[in-house]
């Protein structure tokens, strides 16, 4: 094998997956057809759970210094904003940051960890063999095409909606085609909105404006004139200025476009995220209308889910069947995610009935409980995986791991997320139980870090926790109550069952 894993696609999802694998000492390369990263900043939002994920790897501040925290988000361009500030998270905001910077930070991180990146190579064939997968790519630059053939134990397609990996694996991609489109423009504005941000939605149409950089503004247009223009029809500056004038009475002096694009609401999801030694992540696994800025975030969270599982199988401390849990866990989560983008799309109309539905949602979202519930869904803080293995039931099983302050035996303090910097499981022992301490203090399990600690303030639901096993992706594999009998045996069984 040339590598243990080949990742096809060098966007943020593919590169983050490669970094997670390299963190676990897996030999990995990324094949990307583009010679250089795309300069246009497609995605602009990092959601709370993604920021928590970066925090678990000690990387959050690298993104914070380039982005702007925003305490609210939108649902279908409604005037009633979602309030992220009430969320129970150390990252209770979204981070407004151009995707080009997000990609740069992730790629630098991946290369530092040892990821090999092959740019300017287009994959043309992916063929599973008995012991691995053969990947054929072509480099088109130069006087003649150069063909490269590489093999790996596993291949992951993170190569977008038109994924060659998905097609070559014969994985179906059912769903619906585009029925409406909207326009995106990154332009200069001679008369930018006050505070740089503007959002309006009436029977005439919808517009959102936000700064991408000091000189460039992102303009999103959804109007009756534009909604049924085919997705492949190029957007012109004059078209965009005409629609702005129609909606606002001024075109704001739009000029010098950096990017003009038309996007649609096609919604599809791969029938399976795994077929043998081939797996899918990001847009290769699902496409949707980019409502609420969720797409890249969902893909990054998939990479976190898959990375440790692939590493465990390759390193030999996990059975091959663990890979099936990637589809089992992420497919239902993403099905719900696709439904919320479809609901948002249905609220982007201009008939009296649609406008009445929008008004109803406005009223709903004014209720704090409803607003918080939707903010948790959009931010992915509500994701909970089914408890696995023959382990005692506990309300925390499968839930997201929240950050909190810990006091360590050496007198030092640490935040819980600091324990996950190395990408290992963490067996966090809070009960000061000598029997457990003596058993695991000198454990030789390389994939599990044993930590003894106490906390003055525990998160909700943690008061009775004796010991908890935290997965590398920041979800609770299982928690054991103080009331549990024969705790040492239960912990051993829990480790054996899951990892």
Steps between C-alpha positions, in 0.01 A plus 500: 500500500620852419288640784266366762232752394459710188262794526366626168417870529707767672230734621443563871325164556761285329788690655353483852444125465859457384621703799298287742649185350854639512447598864440128563824412314321370190685532170273720286506707185256741340445515124355831381439588136553876549854635491410768755211545746199685361538871586124559533370473854202274451408412859526784753375347824647270761226381735536437877554123481770544236674757721478255790656235277791730416531587870540128580808498278644822644434689176205727570707815550655460154155554353387761753779740407378504138124505561225706660271343763129552433250419774202441271417308185216488254244239401362547146588873514235559769523828690486317833858385541617184674675588826819296540608692811264295719656169396678291764837516330836669536448592131151648521526694174573447134833613357480703179815399312569456127534139392830576329649575844335196659654281230841660543505442877388138464747420221792648695395288798474185286838546332666565836364164617654326198216486249627471142307721258495429125358808325419530132405132468154392389381156610356303208466152648432351842495122514466287811720193518514214747746665738464867410395761247678610183477869407603627157552873451612718211711815512402711203766772535818482294556390140320170555270342755667301776314203641547399863383175660490470879353251743370529854314289752209747488388790281272784609319713246479859616489619141175691484155459352627343177720256693695264275556278804127461560434431132783250463383318813149472353336671798156637413428870563121527525314823560341795321618733225516879507163674496613850600821699493653801669791729417822559688735788426824610666539862391624840603230742620540876469217547751518205741226444761537657842709265717569304182203267544150518353220245473155562353222274380169619353259395227745660256785267600775435748853641536779436749824700506805435718869594477743234382801729540547876550437560129277210391137428590303179459157568346237224494191561287180298498231666287202395285700602192794277586349192660432310179813590303687173432800443725746477209410845360791736583431790733583847370583811700221689324246233598609522860492884502154502341362273771662706776342814360163326474516394865671797666456790259878510456769265372734622778765576238582131449811448288812290443347157565738242645250217471154464344312173544156349476410217739200272528305285743583154366498267802661157489661255741719200425322171557790389719805682634708186481541227242776259596826693518353815345335774708343840434495831688376854443332595173594162354250352747227767486401823325244761597397865474766690702253630758634605839865448407498139618657301216873533565442462873313173454780368280766592756304321771478192278877507458538507879262204533676293236863584579538317829301201377720451194808547716378243752441238233834567331695503826329177605338603828150507347316237293424571133129505589556835675503665156133410452416729790612798288197460272275390784578815701532766233228401251206573738663824619543618143150393404368739764743766380374465141141531621574830675657642182193389305271673750703818463478474122121473517494824695681680218191580293299813439140383475255613770498146642880485533516848649236395756710196591802726541305720738394194700863387532598852607253472787616151595864604515415783741436229760836441677460122523424458130774740401758318712391160369549609140831670583619170651397316186663744255819510711507117533510517879194273514670207324482185711613156385336173604674337796702204378612181666385312805546783749288641783245759400573862589341826375839623374568199275543613139473871578740777408782561748486857634804689625552576869783570744683213670739485795776244447688300768817709453311813603474636148173596333399405149201534277348171397552564129876523561492127575405427138785677324670172403186346351485207743214360705495653847400291802408779740479384862326745733424287807844467662450124516832334586404168345445665161806720538728206576366308199531772236764744625771303321286368217681390183204571270652741246165623368358587843625776724413453867433822694411548865339832585240678711277790402343770712230565241378211290280535192131411515454124537850433638432505875489121539783417258771270634693439176436592138656386175526783246546421133769678295228696317366642825196282561438297814538130430362421845471636849482297821299614800629509857216261583629230264624185673822319407622814321846372407356202310246724328774738383709211365200356318412841359848549359509148355158540340558833328868521424 
